[in-house]
mmCIF file of C-alpha atoms in Angstrom:
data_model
loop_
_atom_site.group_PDB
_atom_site.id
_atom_site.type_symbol
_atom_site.label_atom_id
_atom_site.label_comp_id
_atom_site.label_asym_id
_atom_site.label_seq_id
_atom_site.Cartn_x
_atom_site.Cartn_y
_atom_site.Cartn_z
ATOM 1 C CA UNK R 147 149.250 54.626 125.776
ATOM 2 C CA UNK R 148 149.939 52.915 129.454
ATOM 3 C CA UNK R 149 149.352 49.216 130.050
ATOM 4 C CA UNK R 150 145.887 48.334 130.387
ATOM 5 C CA UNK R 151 145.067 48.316 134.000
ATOM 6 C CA UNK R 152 141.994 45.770 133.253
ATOM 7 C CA UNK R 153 142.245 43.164 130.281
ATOM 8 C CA UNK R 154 140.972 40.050 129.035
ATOM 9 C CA UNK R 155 142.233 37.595 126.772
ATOM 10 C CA UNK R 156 140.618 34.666 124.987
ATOM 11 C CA UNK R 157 137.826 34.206 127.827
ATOM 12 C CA UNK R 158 135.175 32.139 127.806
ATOM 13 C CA UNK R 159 132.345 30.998 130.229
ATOM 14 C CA UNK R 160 130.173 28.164 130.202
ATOM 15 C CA UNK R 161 126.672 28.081 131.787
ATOM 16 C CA UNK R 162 126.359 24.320 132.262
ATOM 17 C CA UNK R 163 127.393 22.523 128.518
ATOM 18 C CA UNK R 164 126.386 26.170 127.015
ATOM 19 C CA UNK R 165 129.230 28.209 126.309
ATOM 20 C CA UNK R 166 128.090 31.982 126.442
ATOM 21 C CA UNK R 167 131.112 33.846 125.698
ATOM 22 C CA UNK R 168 133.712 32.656 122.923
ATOM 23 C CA UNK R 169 137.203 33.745 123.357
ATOM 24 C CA UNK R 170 136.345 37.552 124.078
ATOM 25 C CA UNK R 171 139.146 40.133 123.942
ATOM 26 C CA UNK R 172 139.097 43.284 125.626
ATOM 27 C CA UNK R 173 141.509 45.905 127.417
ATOM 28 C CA UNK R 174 140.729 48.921 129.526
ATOM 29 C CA UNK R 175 143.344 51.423 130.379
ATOM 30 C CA UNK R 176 144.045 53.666 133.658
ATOM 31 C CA UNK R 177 141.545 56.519 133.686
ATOM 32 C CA UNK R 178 139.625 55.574 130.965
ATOM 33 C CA UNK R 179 135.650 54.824 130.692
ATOM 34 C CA UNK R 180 134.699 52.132 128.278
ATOM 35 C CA UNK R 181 131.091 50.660 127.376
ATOM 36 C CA UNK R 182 130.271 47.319 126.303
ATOM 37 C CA UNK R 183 127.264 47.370 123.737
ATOM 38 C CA UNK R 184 125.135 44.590 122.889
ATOM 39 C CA UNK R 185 121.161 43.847 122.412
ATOM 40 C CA UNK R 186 120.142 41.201 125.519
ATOM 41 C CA UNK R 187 121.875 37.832 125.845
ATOM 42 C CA UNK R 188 125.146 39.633 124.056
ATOM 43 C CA UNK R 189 127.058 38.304 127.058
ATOM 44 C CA UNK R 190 127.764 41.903 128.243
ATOM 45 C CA UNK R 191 126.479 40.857 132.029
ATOM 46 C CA UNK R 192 128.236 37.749 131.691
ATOM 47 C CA UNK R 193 131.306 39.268 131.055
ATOM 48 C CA UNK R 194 131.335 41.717 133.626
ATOM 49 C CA UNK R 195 130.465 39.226 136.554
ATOM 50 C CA UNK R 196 133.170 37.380 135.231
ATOM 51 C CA UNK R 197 135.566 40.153 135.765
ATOM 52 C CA UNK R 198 134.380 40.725 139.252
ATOM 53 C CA UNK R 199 134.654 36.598 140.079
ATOM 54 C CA UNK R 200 130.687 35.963 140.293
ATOM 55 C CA UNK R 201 131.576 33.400 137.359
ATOM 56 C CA UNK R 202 134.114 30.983 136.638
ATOM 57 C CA UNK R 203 135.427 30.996 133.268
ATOM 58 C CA UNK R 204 136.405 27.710 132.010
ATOM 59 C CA UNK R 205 139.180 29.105 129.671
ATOM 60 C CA UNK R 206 141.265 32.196 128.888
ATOM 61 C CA UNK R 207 142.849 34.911 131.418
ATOM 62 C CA UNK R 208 141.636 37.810 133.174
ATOM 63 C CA UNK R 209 144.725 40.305 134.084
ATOM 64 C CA UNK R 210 144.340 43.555 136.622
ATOM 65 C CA UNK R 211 147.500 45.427 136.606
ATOM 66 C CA UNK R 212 149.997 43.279 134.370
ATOM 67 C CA UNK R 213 148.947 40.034 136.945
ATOM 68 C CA UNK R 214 146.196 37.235 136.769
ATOM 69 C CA UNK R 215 142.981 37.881 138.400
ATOM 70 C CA UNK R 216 141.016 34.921 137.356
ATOM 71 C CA UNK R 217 142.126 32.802 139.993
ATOM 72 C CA UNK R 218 141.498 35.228 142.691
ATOM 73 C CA UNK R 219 137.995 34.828 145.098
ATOM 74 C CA UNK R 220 135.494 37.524 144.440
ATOM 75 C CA UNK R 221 135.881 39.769 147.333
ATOM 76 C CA UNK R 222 139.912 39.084 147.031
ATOM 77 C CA UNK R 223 139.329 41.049 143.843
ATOM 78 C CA UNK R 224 137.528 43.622 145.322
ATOM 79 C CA UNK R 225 140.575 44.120 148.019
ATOM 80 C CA UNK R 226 142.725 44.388 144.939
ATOM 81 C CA UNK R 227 140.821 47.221 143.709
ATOM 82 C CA UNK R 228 137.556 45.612 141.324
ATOM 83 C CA UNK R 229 134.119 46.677 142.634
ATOM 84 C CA UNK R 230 130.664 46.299 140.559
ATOM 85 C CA UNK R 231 127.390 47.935 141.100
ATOM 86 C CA UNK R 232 125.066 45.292 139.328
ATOM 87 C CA UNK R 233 122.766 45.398 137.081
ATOM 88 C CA UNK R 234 119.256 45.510 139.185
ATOM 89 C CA UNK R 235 121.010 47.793 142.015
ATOM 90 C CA UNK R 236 120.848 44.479 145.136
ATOM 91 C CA UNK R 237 120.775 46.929 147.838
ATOM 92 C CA UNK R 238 119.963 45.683 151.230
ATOM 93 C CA UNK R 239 116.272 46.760 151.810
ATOM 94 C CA UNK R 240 115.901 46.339 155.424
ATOM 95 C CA UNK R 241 119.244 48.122 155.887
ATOM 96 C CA UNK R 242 119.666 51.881 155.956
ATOM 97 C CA UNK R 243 121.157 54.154 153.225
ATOM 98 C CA UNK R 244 124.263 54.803 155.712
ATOM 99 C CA UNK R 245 124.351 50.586 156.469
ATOM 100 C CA UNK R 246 123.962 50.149 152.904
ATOM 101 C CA UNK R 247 127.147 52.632 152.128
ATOM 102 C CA UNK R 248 129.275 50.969 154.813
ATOM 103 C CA UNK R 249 129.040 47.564 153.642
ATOM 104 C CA UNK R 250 130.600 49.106 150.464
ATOM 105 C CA UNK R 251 133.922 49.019 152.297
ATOM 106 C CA UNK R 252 133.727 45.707 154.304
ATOM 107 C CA UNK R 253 137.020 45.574 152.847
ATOM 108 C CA UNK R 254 138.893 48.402 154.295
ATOM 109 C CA UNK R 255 140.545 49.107 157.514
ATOM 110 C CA UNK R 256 141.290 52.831 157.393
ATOM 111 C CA UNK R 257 138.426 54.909 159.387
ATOM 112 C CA UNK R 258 139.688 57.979 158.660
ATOM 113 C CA UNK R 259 139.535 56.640 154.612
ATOM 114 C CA UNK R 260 136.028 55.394 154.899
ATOM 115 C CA UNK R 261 134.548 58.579 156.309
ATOM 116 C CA UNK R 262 135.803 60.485 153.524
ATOM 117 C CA UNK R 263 134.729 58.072 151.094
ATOM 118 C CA UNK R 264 131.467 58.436 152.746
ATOM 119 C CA UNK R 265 131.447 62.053 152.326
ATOM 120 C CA UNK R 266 132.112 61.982 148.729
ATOM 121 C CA UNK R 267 129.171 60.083 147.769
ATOM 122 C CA UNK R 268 127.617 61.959 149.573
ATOM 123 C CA UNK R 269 128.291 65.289 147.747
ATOM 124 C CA UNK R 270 128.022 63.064 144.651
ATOM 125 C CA UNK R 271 124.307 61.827 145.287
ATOM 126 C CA UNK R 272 123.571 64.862 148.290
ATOM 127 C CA UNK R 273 119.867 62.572 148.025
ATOM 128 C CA UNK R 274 121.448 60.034 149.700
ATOM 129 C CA UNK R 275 122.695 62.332 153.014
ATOM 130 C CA UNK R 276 119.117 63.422 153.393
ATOM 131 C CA UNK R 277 117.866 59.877 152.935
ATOM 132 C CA UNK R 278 121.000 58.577 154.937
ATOM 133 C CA UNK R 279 118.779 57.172 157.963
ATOM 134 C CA UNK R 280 115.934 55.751 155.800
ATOM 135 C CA UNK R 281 115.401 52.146 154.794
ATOM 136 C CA UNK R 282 116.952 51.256 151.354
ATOM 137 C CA UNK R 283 114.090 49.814 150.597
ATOM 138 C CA UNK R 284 111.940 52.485 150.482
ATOM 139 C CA UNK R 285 113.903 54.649 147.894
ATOM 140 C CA UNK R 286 112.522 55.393 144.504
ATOM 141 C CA UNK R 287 114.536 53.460 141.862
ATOM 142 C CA UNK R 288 116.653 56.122 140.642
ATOM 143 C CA UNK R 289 118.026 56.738 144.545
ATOM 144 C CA UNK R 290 118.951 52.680 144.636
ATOM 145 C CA UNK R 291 121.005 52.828 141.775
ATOM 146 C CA UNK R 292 122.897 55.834 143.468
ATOM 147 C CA UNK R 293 123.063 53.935 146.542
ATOM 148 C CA UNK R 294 124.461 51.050 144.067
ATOM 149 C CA UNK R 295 127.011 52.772 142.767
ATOM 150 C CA UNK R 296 128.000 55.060 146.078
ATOM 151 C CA UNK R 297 128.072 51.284 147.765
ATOM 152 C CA UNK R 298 130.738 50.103 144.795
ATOM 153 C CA UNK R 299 132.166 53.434 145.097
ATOM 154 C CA UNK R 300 132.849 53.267 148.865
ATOM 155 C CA UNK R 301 135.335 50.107 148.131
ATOM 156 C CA UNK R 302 137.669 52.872 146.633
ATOM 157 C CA UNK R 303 138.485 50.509 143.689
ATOM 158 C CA UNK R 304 140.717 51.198 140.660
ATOM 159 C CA UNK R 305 138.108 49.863 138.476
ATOM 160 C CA UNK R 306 134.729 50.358 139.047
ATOM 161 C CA UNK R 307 132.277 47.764 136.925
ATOM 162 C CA UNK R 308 128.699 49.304 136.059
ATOM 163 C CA UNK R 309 125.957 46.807 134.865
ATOM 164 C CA UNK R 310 123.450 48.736 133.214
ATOM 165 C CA UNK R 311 122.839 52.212 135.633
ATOM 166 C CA UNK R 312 119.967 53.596 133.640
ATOM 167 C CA UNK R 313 117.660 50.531 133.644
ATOM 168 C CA UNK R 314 114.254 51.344 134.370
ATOM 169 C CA UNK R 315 114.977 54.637 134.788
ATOM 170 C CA UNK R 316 113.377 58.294 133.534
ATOM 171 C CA UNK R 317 115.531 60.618 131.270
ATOM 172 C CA UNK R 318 115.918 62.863 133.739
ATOM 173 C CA UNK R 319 117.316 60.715 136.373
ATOM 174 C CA UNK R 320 119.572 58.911 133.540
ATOM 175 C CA UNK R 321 121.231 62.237 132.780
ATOM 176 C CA UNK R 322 122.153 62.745 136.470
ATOM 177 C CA UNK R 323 123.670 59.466 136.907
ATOM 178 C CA UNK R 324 125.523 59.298 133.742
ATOM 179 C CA UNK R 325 126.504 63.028 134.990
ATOM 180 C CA UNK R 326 127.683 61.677 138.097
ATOM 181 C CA UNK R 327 129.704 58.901 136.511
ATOM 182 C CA UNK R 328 131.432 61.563 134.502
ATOM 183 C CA UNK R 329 132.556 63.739 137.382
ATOM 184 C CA UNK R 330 133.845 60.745 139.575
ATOM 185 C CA UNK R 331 136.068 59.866 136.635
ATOM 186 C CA UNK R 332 137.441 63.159 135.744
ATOM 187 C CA UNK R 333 138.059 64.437 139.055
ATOM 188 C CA UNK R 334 139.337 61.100 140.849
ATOM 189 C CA UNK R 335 141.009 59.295 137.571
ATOM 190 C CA UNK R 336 138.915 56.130 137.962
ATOM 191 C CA UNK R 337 138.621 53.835 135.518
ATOM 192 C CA UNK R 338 135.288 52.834 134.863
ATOM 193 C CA UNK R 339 133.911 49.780 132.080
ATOM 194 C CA UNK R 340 130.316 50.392 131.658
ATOM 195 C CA UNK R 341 127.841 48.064 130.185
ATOM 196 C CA UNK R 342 125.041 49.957 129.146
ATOM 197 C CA UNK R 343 121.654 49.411 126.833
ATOM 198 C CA UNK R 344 121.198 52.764 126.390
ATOM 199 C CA UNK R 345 123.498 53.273 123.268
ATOM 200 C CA UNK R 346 123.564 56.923 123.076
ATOM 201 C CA UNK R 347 124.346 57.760 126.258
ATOM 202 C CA UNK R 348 126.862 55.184 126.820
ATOM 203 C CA UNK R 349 128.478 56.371 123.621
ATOM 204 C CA UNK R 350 128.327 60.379 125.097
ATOM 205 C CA UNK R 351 130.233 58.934 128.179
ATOM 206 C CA UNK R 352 132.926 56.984 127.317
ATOM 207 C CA UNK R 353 136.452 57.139 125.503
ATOM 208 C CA UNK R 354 136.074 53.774 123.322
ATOM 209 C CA UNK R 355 133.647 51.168 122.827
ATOM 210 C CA UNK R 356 133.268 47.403 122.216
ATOM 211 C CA UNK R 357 130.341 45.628 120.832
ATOM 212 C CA UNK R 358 129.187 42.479 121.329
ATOM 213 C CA UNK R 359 127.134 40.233 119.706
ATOM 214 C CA UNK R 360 126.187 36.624 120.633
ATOM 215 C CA UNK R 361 129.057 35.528 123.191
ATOM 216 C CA UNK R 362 131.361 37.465 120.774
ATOM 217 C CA UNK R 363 133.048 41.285 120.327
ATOM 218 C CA UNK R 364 132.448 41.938 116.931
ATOM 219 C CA UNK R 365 133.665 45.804 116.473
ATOM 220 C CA UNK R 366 135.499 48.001 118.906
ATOM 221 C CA UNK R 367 136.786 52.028 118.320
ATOM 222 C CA UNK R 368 136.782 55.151 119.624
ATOM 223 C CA UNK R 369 133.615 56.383 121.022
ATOM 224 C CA UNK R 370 133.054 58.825 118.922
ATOM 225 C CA UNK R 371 133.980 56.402 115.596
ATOM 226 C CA UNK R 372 131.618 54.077 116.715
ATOM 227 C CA UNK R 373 128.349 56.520 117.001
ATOM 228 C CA UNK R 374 129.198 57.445 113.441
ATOM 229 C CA UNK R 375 129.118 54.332 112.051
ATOM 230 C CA UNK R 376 126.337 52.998 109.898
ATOM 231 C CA UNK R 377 125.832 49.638 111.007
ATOM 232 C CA UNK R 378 126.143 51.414 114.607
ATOM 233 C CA UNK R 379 123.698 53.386 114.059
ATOM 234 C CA UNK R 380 121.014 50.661 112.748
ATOM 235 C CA UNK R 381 121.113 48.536 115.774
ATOM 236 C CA UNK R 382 121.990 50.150 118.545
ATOM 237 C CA UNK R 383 120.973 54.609 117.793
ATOM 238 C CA UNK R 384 117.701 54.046 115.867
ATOM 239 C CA UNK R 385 119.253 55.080 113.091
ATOM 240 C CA UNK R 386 121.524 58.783 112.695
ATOM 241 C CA UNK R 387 120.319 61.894 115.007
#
């Protein structure tokens, strides 16, 4: 297997004197997806904004292709190729789709590049081209969470973070996102962590899994190991389907 492109080692971040993640270890490699699963205040968010340099850690290392990352400013790390849709989709409202899209690659210099970016999310979410004009905030939820991710998407990164895509939203709409996800990842090769509350669908998407419980990961495996197991299965699959 390559070098992880993404890993962590011993991290740990405080909020104020409260320490909400406790030495976690994780490692994602080149074209992989990977899901963090946890029930709420796991540290799953925490962990992610962490990555993208939205928190500080007070201890341990954060590495993106063999070299530290920790130390780098946010929106360094998104020139170096990290880019997060968050959880709760923080489009612009009073901004178009298009706007939205654009500010995806504040980062990049290449026209020629950002137009075709632009064009793949748009045959990705082809909702967003007819909605292109319209004011973010007047899409339904599903359509901001593909804005959310097009927007992360239109940073080209080599790791794209996903905080929770399917929050709040119907079966349906879940399926085509999660669909999406796929695609971009088999067709492009990126590399994608995914923290997700939806268990079973997180589990359908990705190559390996961690859990997390309390600040800490507690099991990690294959995907498809992890969905069998028992204790799995109680908390996070409702028991076996």
């Amino acid at each position: 297997m390559p070098e992880p492109i993404l890993e962590i080692r011993d991290l740990r971040v405080k909020y104020g004197n409260v320490e909400a993640l406790h030495g976690v270890d994780l490692a994602v490699h080149p074209g992989e997806i990977v899901t963090i699963l946890g029930a709420n205040g796991a540290g799953k968010s925490t962990t992610l904004r962490a990555i993208s340099g939205l928190l500080q850690p007070s201890a341990g290392e954060i590495r993106f292709e063999g070299r530290p990352a920790h130390t780098v400013p946010a929106h360094e790390r998104v020139r170096l190729g990290i880019a997060q849709s968050p959880e709760g989709r923080r489009v612009f409202g009073t901004l178009t789709v298009r706007e939205n899209l654009l500010l995806g690659a504040f980062t990049r210099k290449d026209k020629p590049g950002i137009a075709d970016s632009l064009a793949f999310v748009y045959r990705l979410f082809p909702v967003l081209q007819q909605r292109r004009d319209q004011l973010a905030g007047t899409l339904s939820g599903g359509e901001q969470q593909m804005l959310a991710i097009g927007r992360a998407l239109m940073a080209r990164p080599r790791v794209l973070l996903l905080d929770e895509p399917s929050l709040g939203l119907a079966p349906l709409l879940v399926k085509a996102i999660f669909h999406a996800i796929r695609e971009v990842n088999q067709t492009t090769g990126l590399t994608v962590l995914l923290v997700e509350q939806n268990a079973r669908a997180a589990l359908k998407l990705a190559h390996r899994g961690y859990v997390m419980e309390v600040g800490r990961i507690v099991l990690h495996d294959s995907a498809q190991a992890l969905a069998a197991d028992p204790k799995v299965q109680s908390a996070y699959l409702g028991g076996r389907k």
